[in-house]
mmCIF file of C-alpha atoms in Angstrom:
data_model
loop_
_atom_site.group_PDB
_atom_site.id
_atom_site.type_symbol
_atom_site.label_atom_id
_atom_site.label_comp_id
_atom_site.label_asym_id
_atom_site.label_seq_id
_atom_site.Cartn_x
_atom_site.Cartn_y
_atom_site.Cartn_z
ATOM 1 C CA MET X 197 -21.041 23.206 -23.047
ATOM 2 C CA GLY X 198 -24.776 22.699 -22.953
ATOM 3 C CA ALA X 199 -26.804 21.830 -19.899
ATOM 4 C CA GLN X 200 -27.506 18.348 -21.281
ATOM 5 C CA ASP X 201 -23.831 17.369 -21.653
ATOM 6 C CA GLY X 202 -23.517 16.261 -18.010
ATOM 7 C CA PRO X 203 -26.472 13.852 -17.903
ATOM 8 C CA THR X 204 -25.560 12.540 -21.369
ATOM 9 C CA LEU X 205 -22.023 11.769 -20.234
ATOM 10 C CA ILE X 206 -23.295 10.075 -17.072
ATOM 11 C CA THR X 207 -25.656 7.949 -19.162
ATOM 12 C CA SER X 208 -22.785 6.885 -21.437
ATOM 13 C CA VAL X 209 -20.677 5.887 -18.442
ATOM 14 C CA GLN X 210 -23.548 3.878 -16.982
ATOM 15 C CA ARG X 211 -24.054 2.092 -20.294
ATOM 16 C CA ALA X 212 -20.344 1.309 -20.548
ATOM 17 C CA PHE X 213 -20.402 -0.219 -17.063
ATOM 18 C CA ARG X 214 -23.396 -2.361 -18.027
ATOM 19 C CA LEU X 215 -21.498 -3.663 -21.061
ATOM 20 C CA LEU X 216 -18.479 -4.487 -18.902
ATOM 21 C CA GLU X 217 -20.675 -6.354 -16.432
ATOM 22 C CA ALA X 218 -22.315 -8.280 -19.257
ATOM 23 C CA ALA X 219 -18.976 -9.163 -20.856
ATOM 24 C CA SER X 220 -17.601 -10.354 -17.503
ATOM 25 C CA ALA X 221 -20.346 -13.003 -17.367
ATOM 26 C CA HIS X 222 -19.026 -14.690 -20.531
ATOM 27 C CA GLU X 223 -15.692 -16.392 -19.951
ATOM 28 C CA ASN X 224 -15.297 -17.234 -23.645
ATOM 29 C CA GLY X 225 -16.559 -13.895 -24.896
ATOM 30 C CA ALA X 226 -19.878 -12.700 -26.289
ATOM 31 C CA PRO X 227 -20.649 -10.897 -29.578
ATOM 32 C CA ALA X 228 -21.903 -7.326 -29.729
ATOM 33 C CA LYS X 229 -25.480 -8.350 -30.574
ATOM 34 C CA GLN X 230 -25.708 -10.564 -27.502
ATOM 35 C CA LEU X 231 -24.231 -7.902 -25.221
ATOM 36 C CA ALA X 232 -26.586 -5.288 -26.637
ATOM 37 C CA ARG X 233 -29.540 -7.589 -26.008
ATOM 38 C CA GLU X 234 -28.483 -8.410 -22.452
ATOM 39 C CA THR X 235 -27.964 -4.757 -21.543
ATOM 40 C CA GLY X 236 -31.039 -3.459 -23.352
ATOM 41 C CA LEU X 237 -28.958 -1.083 -25.471
ATOM 42 C CA PRO X 238 -29.530 -0.209 -29.123
ATOM 43 C CA LEU X 239 -27.067 -2.150 -31.234
ATOM 44 C CA ALA X 240 -25.494 1.017 -32.674
ATOM 45 C CA THR X 241 -24.918 2.376 -29.156
ATOM 46 C CA ALA X 242 -23.425 -0.917 -28.016
ATOM 47 C CA TYR X 243 -21.069 -1.023 -31.013
ATOM 48 C CA HIS X 244 -19.875 2.525 -30.300
ATOM 49 C CA LEU X 245 -19.223 1.896 -26.615
ATOM 50 C CA LEU X 246 -17.599 -1.479 -27.247
ATOM 51 C CA ARG X 247 -15.147 0.089 -29.705
ATOM 52 C CA THR X 248 -14.269 2.730 -27.128
ATOM 53 C CA LEU X 249 -13.785 0.147 -24.367
ATOM 54 C CA VAL X 250 -11.565 -1.968 -26.631
ATOM 55 C CA ASN X 251 -9.532 1.071 -27.655
ATOM 56 C CA ASP X 252 -8.928 1.963 -23.981
ATOM 57 C CA GLY X 253 -8.018 -1.600 -23.001
ATOM 58 C CA TYR X 254 -11.032 -2.337 -20.813
ATOM 59 C CA LEU X 255 -12.297 -4.954 -23.274
ATOM 60 C CA ARG X 256 -10.562 -7.164 -25.822
ATOM 61 C CA LYS X 257 -12.106 -8.290 -29.085
ATOM 62 C CA LEU X 258 -11.469 -11.923 -29.981
ATOM 63 C CA PRO X 259 -10.852 -13.139 -33.552
ATOM 64 C CA ASP X 260 -14.363 -14.660 -33.610
ATOM 65 C CA GLY X 261 -15.910 -11.273 -32.821
ATOM 66 C CA GLY X 262 -16.610 -11.911 -29.149
ATOM 67 C CA PHE X 263 -15.676 -9.465 -26.405
ATOM 68 C CA ILE X 264 -13.925 -10.334 -23.131
ATOM 69 C CA LEU X 265 -12.499 -8.234 -20.313
ATOM 70 C CA GLY X 266 -9.216 -6.516 -21.160
ATOM 71 C CA ASP X 267 -5.875 -6.179 -19.418
ATOM 72 C CA ARG X 268 -6.677 -2.670 -18.164
ATOM 73 C CA LEU X 269 -9.252 -4.080 -15.767
ATOM 74 C CA GLN X 270 -6.733 -6.567 -14.398
ATOM 75 C CA THR X 271 -4.366 -3.670 -13.770
ATOM 76 C CA LEU X 272 -7.102 -1.816 -11.896
ATOM 77 C CA HIS X 273 -7.890 -4.931 -9.875
ATOM 78 C CA THR X 274 -4.225 -5.354 -8.917
ATOM 79 C CA ALA X 275 -3.923 -1.692 -7.953
ATOM 80 C CA GLY X 276 -7.138 -1.892 -5.933
ATOM 81 C CA ARG X 277 -5.852 -4.927 -4.050
ATOM 82 C CA ALA X 278 -2.616 -3.089 -3.264
ATOM 83 C CA GLN X 279 -4.577 -0.113 -1.949
ATOM 84 C CA ALA X 280 -6.707 -2.392 0.200
ATOM 85 C CA LEU X 281 -3.589 -4.007 1.669
ATOM 86 C CA LEU X 282 -2.049 -0.628 2.458
ATOM 87 C CA SER X 283 -5.262 0.512 4.138
ATOM 88 C CA ARG X 284 -4.776 -2.330 6.644
ATOM 89 C CA VAL X 285 -1.404 -1.063 7.809
ATOM 90 C CA ARG X 286 -1.808 2.729 7.629
ATOM 91 C CA PRO X 287 -3.114 2.858 11.221
ATOM 92 C CA ALA X 288 0.066 1.146 12.433
ATOM 93 C CA LEU X 289 2.206 3.604 10.456
ATOM 94 C CA ALA X 290 0.202 6.546 11.785
ATOM 95 C CA ALA X 291 0.573 5.289 15.366
ATOM 96 C CA LEU X 292 4.335 4.996 14.851
ATOM 97 C CA ARG X 293 4.449 8.539 13.476
ATOM 98 C CA ASP X 294 2.466 9.947 16.389
ATOM 99 C CA GLU X 295 4.412 8.092 19.074
ATOM 100 C CA LEU X 296 7.864 8.955 17.757
ATOM 101 C CA ALA X 297 7.047 12.287 16.043
ATOM 102 C CA THR X 298 8.769 10.970 12.912
ATOM 103 C CA ALA X 299 7.634 10.376 9.356
ATOM 104 C CA ALA X 300 7.063 6.666 8.630
ATOM 105 C CA TYR X 301 7.915 5.019 5.308
ATOM 106 C CA LEU X 302 7.033 1.672 3.741
ATOM 107 C CA THR X 303 8.873 0.267 0.722
ATOM 108 C CA PHE X 304 8.766 -2.932 -1.317
ATOM 109 C CA TYR X 305 11.278 -4.686 -3.563
ATOM 110 C CA GLU X 306 9.353 -5.219 -6.799
ATOM 111 C CA GLU X 307 10.698 -6.199 -10.204
ATOM 112 C CA GLY X 308 14.245 -5.605 -9.047
ATOM 113 C CA GLU X 309 13.611 -2.094 -7.711
ATOM 114 C CA ILE X 310 13.116 -0.591 -4.251
ATOM 115 C CA ARG X 311 9.932 1.471 -4.397
ATOM 116 C CA VAL X 312 8.150 3.627 -1.857
ATOM 117 C CA ALA X 313 4.620 2.323 -1.249
ATOM 118 C CA GLU X 314 3.480 4.664 1.538
ATOM 119 C CA ILE X 315 4.642 7.692 3.512
ATOM 120 C CA VAL X 316 2.764 8.779 6.625
ATOM 121 C CA ASP X 317 3.881 12.186 7.842
ATOM 122 C CA GLY X 318 2.414 15.293 9.450
ATOM 123 C CA PRO X 319 3.139 18.832 10.648
ATOM 124 C CA ARG X 320 5.149 17.530 13.626
ATOM 125 C CA ALA X 321 6.711 14.744 11.583
ATOM 126 C CA PRO X 322 7.707 16.056 8.145
ATOM 127 C CA ARG X 323 9.036 13.683 5.514
ATOM 128 C CA VAL X 324 12.581 13.988 4.231
ATOM 129 C CA ASP X 325 12.912 15.822 0.915
ATOM 130 C CA LEU X 326 13.034 12.974 -1.604
ATOM 131 C CA TRP X 327 15.353 14.830 -3.939
ATOM 132 C CA VAL X 328 16.660 11.560 -5.408
ATOM 133 C CA GLY X 329 14.227 8.723 -6.127
ATOM 134 C CA PHE X 330 14.512 5.638 -3.941
ATOM 135 C CA GLU X 331 15.066 3.493 -7.031
ATOM 136 C CA ASP X 332 18.409 5.279 -7.490
ATOM 137 C CA ALA X 333 19.286 5.644 -3.812
ATOM 138 C CA GLY X 334 18.878 2.205 -2.270
ATOM 139 C CA HIS X 335 22.521 2.218 -1.188
ATOM 140 C CA ALA X 336 22.122 5.520 0.666
ATOM 141 C CA THR X 337 18.872 5.013 2.586
ATOM 142 C CA ALA X 338 18.100 2.862 5.596
ATOM 143 C CA LEU X 339 14.994 1.645 3.783
ATOM 144 C CA GLY X 340 16.997 0.525 0.775
ATOM 145 C CA LYS X 341 19.818 -0.972 2.816
ATOM 146 C CA SER X 342 17.289 -2.916 4.874
ATOM 147 C CA VAL X 343 16.039 -4.557 1.695
ATOM 148 C CA LEU X 344 19.564 -5.193 0.404
ATOM 149 C CA ARG X 345 20.549 -6.792 3.711
ATOM 150 C CA GLU X 346 17.733 -9.334 3.404
ATOM 151 C CA LEU X 347 18.426 -10.272 -0.219
ATOM 152 C CA ASP X 348 20.575 -13.284 -1.011
ATOM 153 C CA GLU X 349 24.062 -12.763 -2.425
ATOM 154 C CA GLU X 350 23.034 -13.208 -6.051
ATOM 155 C CA ALA X 351 20.143 -10.739 -5.788
ATOM 156 C CA ARG X 352 22.382 -8.181 -4.059
ATOM 157 C CA LYS X 353 25.013 -8.413 -6.784
ATOM 158 C CA ASP X 354 22.325 -8.080 -9.443
ATOM 159 C CA TYR X 355 20.931 -4.938 -7.812
ATOM 160 C CA ILE X 356 24.335 -3.311 -7.374
ATOM 161 C CA SER X 357 25.337 -4.160 -10.959
ATOM 162 C CA ARG X 358 22.320 -2.194 -12.194
ATOM 163 C CA HIS X 359 22.620 0.840 -9.924
ATOM 164 C CA HIS X 360 25.376 3.413 -9.674
ATOM 165 C CA LEU X 361 26.342 4.031 -6.048
ATOM 166 C CA ALA X 362 26.211 7.810 -6.327
ATOM 167 C CA ASP X 363 27.730 10.022 -3.630
ATOM 168 C CA LEU X 364 24.614 11.882 -2.522
ATOM 169 C CA THR X 365 26.387 13.367 0.515
ATOM 170 C CA PRO X 366 29.967 13.194 1.823
ATOM 171 C CA ARG X 367 28.786 10.345 4.068
ATOM 172 C CA THR X 368 27.348 8.145 1.317
ATOM 173 C CA ILE X 369 28.965 4.737 0.937
ATOM 174 C CA THR X 370 29.963 4.407 -2.722
ATOM 175 C CA SER X 371 32.107 1.256 -2.520
ATOM 176 C CA ALA X 372 30.132 -1.927 -3.168
ATOM 177 C CA PRO X 373 32.419 -4.140 -1.019
ATOM 178 C CA GLU X 374 32.206 -1.669 1.863
ATOM 179 C CA LEU X 375 28.429 -1.408 1.544
ATOM 180 C CA LEU X 376 28.042 -5.186 1.638
ATOM 181 C CA ARG X 377 30.457 -5.466 4.571
ATOM 182 C CA GLN X 378 28.456 -2.950 6.583
ATOM 183 C CA LEU X 379 25.167 -4.640 5.727
ATOM 184 C CA ASP X 380 26.468 -7.976 6.973
ATOM 185 C CA SER X 381 27.940 -6.522 10.161
ATOM 186 C CA SER X 382 25.198 -4.118 11.236
ATOM 187 C CA PRO X 383 25.482 -3.829 15.036
ATOM 188 C CA VAL X 384 21.734 -3.207 15.333
ATOM 189 C CA ALA X 385 20.565 -6.019 13.009
ATOM 190 C CA PRO X 386 17.985 -6.659 11.730
ATOM 191 C CA ALA X 387 17.730 -2.878 11.759
ATOM 192 C CA VAL X 388 20.000 -0.742 9.580
ATOM 193 C CA THR X 389 20.715 2.967 9.713
ATOM 194 C CA ASP X 390 21.377 5.820 7.326
ATOM 195 C CA LEU X 391 23.511 8.422 9.088
ATOM 196 C CA GLU X 392 23.188 11.456 6.800
ATOM 197 C CA GLU X 393 23.992 9.253 3.799
ATOM 198 C CA TYR X 394 20.954 10.338 1.798
ATOM 199 C CA ALA X 395 20.506 13.887 3.097
ATOM 200 C CA LEU X 396 22.672 15.940 5.425
ATOM 201 C CA GLY X 397 20.899 16.710 8.679
ATOM 202 C CA THR X 398 18.704 13.584 8.508
ATOM 203 C CA VAL X 399 19.199 10.103 9.946
ATOM 204 C CA CYS X 400 16.981 7.082 9.328
ATOM 205 C CA VAL X 401 16.498 3.589 10.704
ATOM 206 C CA ALA X 402 14.625 0.748 9.000
ATOM 207 C CA VAL X 403 13.710 -2.903 9.517
ATOM 208 C CA PRO X 404 12.442 -5.550 7.096
ATOM 209 C CA VAL X 405 8.769 -6.355 6.464
ATOM 210 C CA TYR X 406 7.040 -8.781 4.121
ATOM 211 C CA SER X 407 3.855 -8.774 2.093
ATOM 212 C CA GLY X 408 3.486 -12.478 1.464
ATOM 213 C CA ASP X 409 6.720 -13.350 -0.340
ATOM 214 C CA THR X 410 7.462 -9.742 -1.292
ATOM 215 C CA LEU X 411 10.293 -8.190 0.704
ATOM 216 C CA GLY X 412 10.012 -4.615 1.930
ATOM 217 C CA SER X 413 11.139 -2.306 4.687
ATOM 218 C CA LEU X 414 9.608 -0.062 7.324
ATOM 219 C CA GLY X 415 11.525 2.970 8.472
ATOM 220 C CA VAL X 416 11.440 6.432 9.985
ATOM 221 C CA SER X 417 13.470 9.592 9.462
ATOM 222 C CA LEU X 418 14.444 12.154 12.069
ATOM 223 C CA PRO X 419 16.750 15.168 12.415
ATOM 224 C CA VAL X 420 20.347 14.375 13.207
ATOM 225 C CA ASP X 421 20.080 16.198 16.538
ATOM 226 C CA ARG X 422 17.789 13.352 17.674
ATOM 227 C CA LEU X 423 20.391 10.699 16.912
ATOM 228 C CA SER X 424 20.500 9.685 20.576
ATOM 229 C CA ARG X 425 16.925 8.368 20.212
ATOM 230 C CA LEU X 426 17.816 5.709 17.655
ATOM 231 C CA ASP X 427 17.727 2.889 20.219
ATOM 232 C CA GLN X 428 14.237 3.926 21.315
ATOM 233 C CA VAL X 429 13.119 4.245 17.694
ATOM 234 C CA ARG X 430 14.495 0.822 16.796
ATOM 235 C CA ALA X 431 12.727 -0.748 19.769
ATOM 236 C CA ARG X 432 9.391 0.572 18.486
ATOM 237 C CA LEU X 433 10.069 -0.283 14.855
ATOM 238 C CA LEU X 434 10.480 -4.018 15.367
ATOM 239 C CA PRO X 435 7.031 -4.792 16.861
ATOM 240 C CA THR X 436 5.382 -2.417 14.384
ATOM 241 C CA ALA X 437 7.111 -4.224 11.517
ATOM 242 C CA ASN X 438 5.723 -7.519 12.808
ATOM 243 C CA ARG X 439 2.208 -6.050 12.855
ATOM 244 C CA VAL X 440 2.640 -4.652 9.356
ATOM 245 C CA THR X 441 3.860 -8.013 8.033
ATOM 246 C CA ARG X 442 0.868 -9.784 9.584
ATOM 247 C CA GLY X 443 -1.524 -7.218 8.127
ATOM 248 C CA LEU X 444 -0.018 -7.426 4.660
ATOM 249 C CA SER X 445 0.067 -11.218 4.654
ATOM 250 C CA LEU X 446 -3.570 -11.856 5.539
ATOM 251 C CA THR X 447 -5.580 -13.420 2.737
ATOM 252 C CA MET X 448 -8.017 -11.003 1.118
#
């Protein structure tokens, strides 16, 4: 590659950003000639960059020839908002990790699936080996069971109908009626536990959190030889979950 490739690429990126900014100012779209004029770009250059931006989804070309912002930018905006929300609660997760010397996990129930949003671990608080994705192991993890416990009956049945209750360890609950019975009779509610049901040698405890109307769970994992600390862990989880819910629910 030549020495001029770098600056040329940077210039192209800058020009593309200028076109996006110009297009964003026109709710009903603007034609290429107008965008070229507003950005001070040669028309041929504007046409080339506009085609590229449309092809990549950052702009959309209307039937009348105007250009408006594309769906890709909305996706980036949504992802950026999610990152900003998580940045609010990472300090609380890190404090929980440091106090309890356990990895901390945050999940959300989105589009019918239980998904990990954040894991805060460290040398003294390693995360559990996620050898099976949480989307397929909600029945076997405290984080997943916490979400299932909070769902209404119809939503629970829908989730279970779409997910095989695989026996990940000899301790995994694979009977739907038994799983639901245990969720409804948890002696430490609203907390739930996973006693080596996801991975032998590891126990977990989790409690519910919310991001607005979106249900989630906050939990920690620890070696089974620290099982006697579960009461202490649960006592710290509940106030942290309240702080996380407040942080996630603040208007941005």
